[in-house]
Amino acid sequence: MSRFNHGVLLFNGQAGQDSEEEALSLVVPVIATHCHKLTIVQTLSPDEFKQACMDASYADVLFIMGGDGTLHTAVQVLEKIENLPIIGLLPGGTCNDFARTLDIPPFLKEAAETIVTGVVQDVDLAQINDGLFMNFAGIGLIADASENINPNLKEKYGKLSYFMSALQTFSQSEPFSIHLEIDGTTYNEEAVMLLVMNGKSIGTHRFPLDIIDPSDGQLDVVLIQSSTMAAIREWFSLNQPDIMPDDLKNVTHYTGKHIVIRTDEPKKVDTDGEIYLETPVEITVKPKSVRFLVPNKNN
């Protein structure tokens, strides 16, 4: 007997026919054996993709094949779906950071095989002004690096282009003033980058702070005070169990459920790799809003 009655496989068909056919050939045979019915939907624009998500409310599982940008597009409408299906994330982008957060394998066939036999995890969302994000929101270096990515390099080098842009941007970064309010407490900071994290991965790299949990009902706020080698060393020391974030001089860590970010001059905000907002922004965690299929670690 199939695990799911009706599944929908949704993908954005802008990547090119050859890559689409190859991707479908990897995942469809796997997920079809676990669905009594499987509907495959291809869209050609973000608006069409959002509508297809809304139209999938009849399904009990919605497989989304794509990268972080595709997931970010879907997230904008998921809360509006009255009977939201379980989400099966199939990583088909450049970085696939939220799939990494959920420990979903980075290869499509393996990812499909893993999630169809996986377990369901309730995952938080974050509202930012009138929109939503799944993985992170950031200002400063992170937004500058995203904007500086050369599209030709991204096509040629893939995820390496993110590191090339980040290295160039890091060397040019100057601290700026940030006025923070976290759960009613005010902080005035100077930093080259601020991140509000729900997920654990950015640019394919695991975030060096093991306590980040996308299901804990809280968001993690991390500030990098300077673009020095000392700051880089402290950043990568965060994953060491004997390092306490409160003892660091160049990295500051907070947690909270409601966060307001203001800057003296408007700063562009990167949400899940997409840049269309500017400060000030107000961010609120929405606990356990979406159910995802994740690997069963007992297998």
Tab-separated table of C-alpha atoms in Angstrom:
chain	number	residue	atom	x	y	z
A	1	MET	CA	0.000	0.000	0.000
A	2	SER	CA	1.301	3.467	-0.908
A	3	ARG	CA	2.328	5.750	1.935
A	4	PHE	CA	0.611	8.787	0.352
A	5	ASN	CA	-2.760	8.918	-1.367
A	6	HIS	CA	-2.149	11.897	-3.659
A	7	GLY	CA	1.217	13.536	-4.201
A	8	VAL	CA	2.044	16.616	-6.262
A	9	LEU	CA	5.505	17.177	-7.724
A	10	LEU	CA	5.982	20.870	-8.440
A	11	PHE	CA	8.949	22.388	-10.238
A	12	ASN	CA	9.838	25.630	-11.965
A	13	GLY	CA	10.479	24.894	-15.637
A	14	GLN	CA	12.915	27.718	-16.377
A	15	ALA	CA	16.152	25.755	-16.008
A	16	GLY	CA	16.198	24.219	-19.496
A	17	GLN	CA	14.576	21.112	-20.944
A	18	ASP	CA	17.568	18.786	-20.719
A	19	SER	CA	18.175	19.436	-17.018
A	20	GLU	CA	14.450	19.155	-16.261
A	21	GLU	CA	14.137	15.797	-18.011
A	22	GLU	CA	17.209	14.461	-16.227
A	23	ALA	CA	15.950	15.652	-12.829
A	24	LEU	CA	12.502	14.161	-13.383
A	25	SER	CA	14.011	10.848	-14.470
A	26	LEU	CA	15.819	10.677	-11.126
A	27	VAL	CA	12.938	11.487	-8.781
A	28	VAL	CA	9.671	10.425	-10.442
A	29	PRO	CA	10.294	6.637	-10.343
A	30	VAL	CA	11.129	6.926	-6.649
A	31	ILE	CA	8.251	9.063	-5.406
A	32	ALA	CA	5.658	7.493	-7.735
A	33	THR	CA	6.003	4.153	-5.940
A	34	HIS	CA	5.039	5.836	-2.657
A	35	CYS	CA	2.002	7.748	-3.983
A	36	HIS	CA	-1.294	6.164	-5.056
A	37	LYS	CA	-1.654	9.138	-7.418
A	38	LEU	CA	1.098	11.521	-8.509
A	39	THR	CA	0.466	14.797	-10.323
A	40	ILE	CA	3.440	16.556	-11.931
A	41	VAL	CA	3.137	20.323	-12.371
A	42	GLN	CA	5.582	22.526	-14.270
A	43	THR	CA	5.416	26.313	-13.909
A	44	LEU	CA	7.124	29.081	-15.866
A	45	SER	CA	6.981	32.073	-13.514
A	46	PRO	CA	7.088	32.810	-9.761
A	47	ASP	CA	3.420	33.856	-9.743
A	48	GLU	CA	2.406	30.662	-11.524
A	49	PHE	CA	4.496	28.681	-9.044
A	50	LYS	CA	2.763	30.334	-6.075
A	51	GLN	CA	-0.653	29.593	-7.551
A	52	ALA	CA	0.334	25.976	-8.147
A	53	CYS	CA	1.272	25.701	-4.457
A	54	MET	CA	-2.146	27.068	-3.505
A	55	ASP	CA	-3.865	24.667	-5.891
A	56	ALA	CA	-2.116	21.668	-4.304
A	57	SER	CA	-4.196	21.808	-1.117
A	58	TYR	CA	-6.001	18.608	-2.172
A	59	ALA	CA	-2.756	16.627	-1.905
A	60	ASP	CA	-1.395	15.030	1.241
A	61	VAL	CA	2.217	15.601	0.146
A	62	LEU	CA	3.700	18.376	-2.000
A	63	PHE	CA	7.142	17.664	-3.435
A	64	ILE	CA	8.957	20.898	-4.286
A	65	MET	CA	11.920	20.397	-6.607
A	66	GLY	CA	14.286	23.354	-6.770
A	67	GLY	CA	16.758	25.459	-4.848
A	68	ASP	CA	16.513	27.983	-2.036
A	69	GLY	CA	14.933	30.603	-4.302
A	70	THR	CA	12.202	28.171	-5.327
A	71	LEU	CA	11.495	27.291	-1.695
A	72	HIS	CA	11.460	30.997	-0.781
A	73	THR	CA	8.827	31.586	-3.472
A	74	ALA	CA	6.697	28.733	-2.129
A	75	VAL	CA	7.026	29.921	1.466
A	76	GLN	CA	5.272	33.195	0.613
A	77	VAL	CA	1.965	31.360	0.130
A	78	LEU	CA	2.223	28.191	2.235
A	79	GLU	CA	0.566	29.778	5.258
A	80	LYS	CA	-2.426	30.764	3.133
A	81	ILE	CA	-3.210	27.135	2.283
A	82	GLU	CA	-6.015	25.921	4.539
A	83	ASN	CA	-5.048	22.245	4.372
A	84	LEU	CA	-1.304	22.522	3.917
A	85	PRO	CA	0.210	19.266	2.644
A	86	ILE	CA	3.397	17.798	4.053
A	87	ILE	CA	6.337	19.255	2.110
A	88	GLY	CA	8.942	17.028	0.488
A	89	LEU	CA	11.960	19.131	-0.485
A	90	LEU	CA	13.998	17.885	-3.457
A	91	PRO	CA	17.222	19.931	-3.760
A	92	GLY	CA	17.651	21.125	-7.332
A	93	GLY	CA	19.423	24.464	-6.932
A	94	THR	CA	22.959	25.775	-6.504
A	95	CYS	CA	23.305	25.767	-2.710
A	96	ASN	CA	20.172	24.012	-1.368
A	97	ASP	CA	20.844	25.427	2.082
A	98	PHE	CA	17.539	24.606	3.747
A	99	ALA	CA	17.698	21.044	2.457
A	100	ARG	CA	21.101	20.865	4.155
A	101	THR	CA	19.529	22.212	7.358
A	102	LEU	CA	17.053	19.318	7.261
A	103	ASP	CA	19.890	16.828	6.531
A	104	ILE	CA	18.368	15.964	3.153
A	105	PRO	CA	21.059	14.538	0.830
A	106	PRO	CA	22.239	16.972	-1.895
A	107	PHE	CA	21.693	14.519	-4.784
A	108	LEU	CA	18.182	14.279	-6.221
A	109	LYS	CA	17.752	10.502	-6.402
A	110	GLU	CA	19.205	9.960	-2.936
A	111	ALA	CA	17.131	12.842	-1.560
A	112	ALA	CA	13.935	11.354	-3.000
A	113	GLU	CA	14.719	7.898	-1.614
A	114	THR	CA	15.469	9.399	1.798
A	115	ILE	CA	12.423	11.612	2.263
A	116	VAL	CA	9.754	9.193	0.997
A	117	THR	CA	10.775	6.821	3.789
A	118	GLY	CA	11.451	9.640	6.236
A	119	VAL	CA	9.605	11.145	9.165
A	120	VAL	CA	7.634	14.367	9.495
A	121	GLN	CA	9.209	17.345	11.278
A	122	ASP	CA	7.340	20.520	12.248
A	123	VAL	CA	9.469	23.490	11.176
A	124	ASP	CA	9.298	27.180	12.071
A	125	LEU	CA	8.786	30.023	9.617
A	126	ALA	CA	9.826	33.638	10.093
A	127	GLN	CA	7.712	36.600	9.079
A	128	ILE	CA	9.664	39.660	7.906
A	129	ASN	CA	7.474	42.725	7.391
A	130	ASP	CA	4.760	41.426	5.024
A	131	GLY	CA	6.804	38.491	3.713
A	132	LEU	CA	8.273	35.255	5.030
A	133	PHE	CA	11.615	33.491	5.016
A	134	MET	CA	12.668	29.942	5.728
A	135	ASN	CA	16.438	29.980	6.188
A	136	PHE	CA	17.854	33.417	7.040
A	137	ALA	CA	17.628	37.176	6.748
A	138	GLY	CA	20.820	39.219	6.663
A	139	ILE	CA	22.212	42.701	6.150
A	140	GLY	CA	25.707	43.962	5.480
A	141	LEU	CA	28.296	41.596	4.057
A	142	ILE	CA	25.807	38.819	3.237
A	143	ALA	CA	23.564	41.081	1.148
A	144	ASP	CA	26.534	42.773	-0.517
A	145	ALA	CA	28.050	39.406	-1.451
A	146	SER	CA	24.761	38.215	-2.962
A	147	GLU	CA	24.484	41.377	-5.039
A	148	ASN	CA	28.109	41.120	-6.190
A	149	ILE	CA	27.752	37.607	-7.610
A	150	ASN	CA	28.509	37.639	-11.316
A	151	PRO	CA	25.715	35.698	-13.108
A	152	ASN	CA	28.254	34.304	-15.581
A	153	LEU	CA	30.430	33.032	-12.720
A	154	LYS	CA	27.392	31.513	-10.993
A	155	GLU	CA	26.494	29.617	-14.167
A	156	LYS	CA	30.096	28.477	-14.710
A	157	TYR	CA	31.259	27.776	-11.156
A	158	GLY	CA	28.004	27.191	-9.237
A	159	LYS	CA	28.397	27.390	-5.463
A	160	LEU	CA	32.056	28.466	-5.798
A	161	SER	CA	30.815	31.811	-7.129
A	162	TYR	CA	29.304	32.571	-3.697
A	163	PHE	CA	32.671	32.130	-1.992
A	164	MET	CA	34.463	34.225	-4.630
A	165	SER	CA	31.984	37.053	-4.091
A	166	ALA	CA	32.103	36.723	-0.286
A	167	LEU	CA	35.910	36.939	-0.191
A	168	GLN	CA	35.898	40.048	-2.353
A	169	THR	CA	33.141	41.684	-0.303
A	170	PHE	CA	34.675	40.770	3.071
A	171	SER	CA	37.902	42.616	2.299
A	172	GLN	CA	35.932	45.772	1.473
A	173	SER	CA	33.495	45.759	4.421
A	174	GLU	CA	33.268	48.570	6.958
A	175	PRO	CA	31.220	48.385	10.193
A	176	PHE	CA	27.892	50.215	10.325
A	177	SER	CA	25.482	51.053	13.161
A	178	ILE	CA	22.628	48.672	13.926
A	179	HIS	CA	19.781	49.400	16.320
A	180	LEU	CA	18.288	46.122	17.511
A	181	GLU	CA	15.227	45.308	19.553
A	182	ILE	CA	14.918	41.662	20.608
A	183	ASP	CA	11.853	40.637	22.619
A	184	GLY	CA	11.582	44.180	23.975
A	185	THR	CA	15.273	44.681	24.870
A	186	THR	CA	17.258	47.283	22.911
A	187	TYR	CA	20.860	46.855	21.711
A	188	ASN	CA	23.042	49.302	19.788
A	189	GLU	CA	25.751	47.519	17.815
A	190	GLU	CA	28.452	48.102	15.202
A	191	ALA	CA	28.911	45.267	12.709
A	192	VAL	CA	29.832	44.339	9.150
A	193	MET	CA	27.092	41.688	9.034
A	194	LEU	CA	23.944	40.728	10.891
A	195	LEU	CA	22.178	37.406	10.384
A	196	VAL	CA	18.821	36.253	11.699
A	197	MET	CA	18.910	32.470	11.368
A	198	ASN	CA	16.175	29.864	11.264
A	199	GLY	CA	18.274	27.393	9.262
A	200	LYS	CA	21.839	26.167	9.712
A	201	SER	CA	23.471	26.602	6.291
A	202	ILE	CA	24.463	29.544	4.084
A	203	GLY	CA	26.201	29.177	0.732
A	204	THR	CA	26.491	25.381	1.274
A	205	HIS	CA	28.476	25.894	4.497
A	206	ARG	CA	27.105	24.617	7.768
A	207	PHE	CA	26.657	27.539	10.139
A	208	PRO	CA	29.261	27.232	12.923
A	209	LEU	CA	26.711	27.392	15.745
A	210	ASP	CA	25.309	23.987	16.618
A	211	ILE	CA	22.466	25.233	18.804
A	212	ILE	CA	20.499	26.608	15.833
A	213	ASP	CA	17.317	24.556	15.509
A	214	PRO	CA	14.611	25.314	12.894
A	215	SER	CA	11.989	23.763	15.170
A	216	ASP	CA	12.746	25.439	18.517
A	217	GLY	CA	10.368	28.415	18.222
A	218	GLN	CA	13.269	30.875	18.346
A	219	LEU	CA	15.489	32.747	15.904
A	220	ASP	CA	19.247	33.129	16.314
A	221	VAL	CA	20.750	36.585	15.778
A	222	VAL	CA	24.471	36.714	14.991
A	223	LEU	CA	26.538	39.863	14.442
A	224	ILE	CA	30.071	39.950	13.031
A	225	GLN	CA	31.690	43.115	14.357
A	226	SER	CA	34.649	43.444	11.974
A	227	SER	CA	36.205	42.047	8.801
A	228	THR	CA	39.461	41.016	10.462
A	229	MET	CA	41.225	37.673	10.721
A	230	ALA	CA	40.351	37.657	14.429
A	231	ALA	CA	36.663	37.855	13.520
A	232	ILE	CA	37.042	35.008	11.018
A	233	ARG	CA	38.751	32.823	13.640
A	234	GLU	CA	36.028	33.546	16.189
A	235	TRP	CA	33.354	32.814	13.592
A	236	PHE	CA	34.697	29.335	12.905
A	237	SER	CA	35.303	28.681	16.611
A	238	LEU	CA	31.555	28.812	17.292
A	239	ASN	CA	31.153	25.097	16.596
A	240	GLN	CA	33.597	24.139	19.336
A	241	PRO	CA	31.779	22.915	22.469
A	242	ASP	CA	34.121	24.744	24.861
A	243	ILE	CA	33.601	28.133	23.164
A	244	MET	CA	30.961	30.382	24.719
A	245	PRO	CA	29.604	33.041	22.319
A	246	ASP	CA	29.372	35.540	25.202
A	247	ASP	CA	33.171	35.412	25.592
A	248	LEU	CA	33.926	36.434	21.997
A	249	LYS	CA	34.972	39.969	21.061
A	250	ASN	CA	34.145	40.034	17.348
A	251	VAL	CA	31.020	37.864	17.247
A	252	THR	CA	27.799	38.491	19.186
A	253	HIS	CA	24.936	36.004	19.523
A	254	TYR	CA	21.354	36.572	20.691
A	255	THR	CA	18.148	34.556	20.505
A	256	GLY	CA	14.607	35.833	20.338
A	257	LYS	CA	11.105	35.513	18.942
A	258	HIS	CA	10.478	39.106	17.866
A	259	ILE	CA	13.270	41.178	16.330
A	260	VAL	CA	13.292	44.740	14.989
A	261	ILE	CA	16.306	45.913	12.964
A	262	ARG	CA	16.976	49.566	12.191
A	263	THR	CA	19.988	51.217	10.564
A	264	ASP	CA	20.945	54.871	10.165
A	265	GLU	CA	20.730	54.537	6.383
A	266	PRO	CA	18.547	51.974	4.588
A	267	LYS	CA	20.418	48.684	4.128
A	268	LYS	CA	19.434	45.981	1.680
A	269	VAL	CA	18.152	42.781	3.280
A	270	ASP	CA	18.951	39.332	1.907
A	271	THR	CA	16.219	36.786	2.652
A	272	ASP	CA	17.091	33.223	1.612
A	273	GLY	CA	19.332	34.618	-1.132
A	274	GLU	CA	16.680	36.999	-2.490
A	275	ILE	CA	17.129	40.775	-2.166
A	276	TYR	CA	14.033	42.964	-2.383
A	277	LEU	CA	13.706	44.460	1.132
A	278	GLU	CA	15.485	47.274	2.979
A	279	THR	CA	15.770	48.155	6.652
A	280	PRO	CA	13.932	48.814	8.871
A	281	VAL	CA	12.472	45.322	9.197
A	282	GLU	CA	10.400	43.544	11.825
A	283	ILE	CA	10.827	39.782	12.165
A	284	THR	CA	8.616	37.372	14.110
A	285	VAL	CA	9.020	33.615	14.414
A	286	LYS	CA	5.981	31.510	13.517
A	287	PRO	CA	6.550	28.228	15.363
A	288	LYS	CA	5.972	24.855	13.719
A	289	SER	CA	4.184	26.321	10.693
A	290	VAL	CA	5.237	23.807	8.031
A	291	ARG	CA	5.610	20.014	8.100
A	292	PHE	CA	8.601	18.668	6.181
A	293	LEU	CA	9.652	15.148	5.310
A	294	VAL	CA	13.133	14.622	6.759
A	295	PRO	CA	15.485	11.625	6.959
A	296	ASN	CA	14.626	8.943	9.491
A	297	LYS	CA	17.809	8.791	11.542
A	298	ASN	CA	16.771	5.448	13.009
A	299	ASN	CA	17.099	3.727	9.621
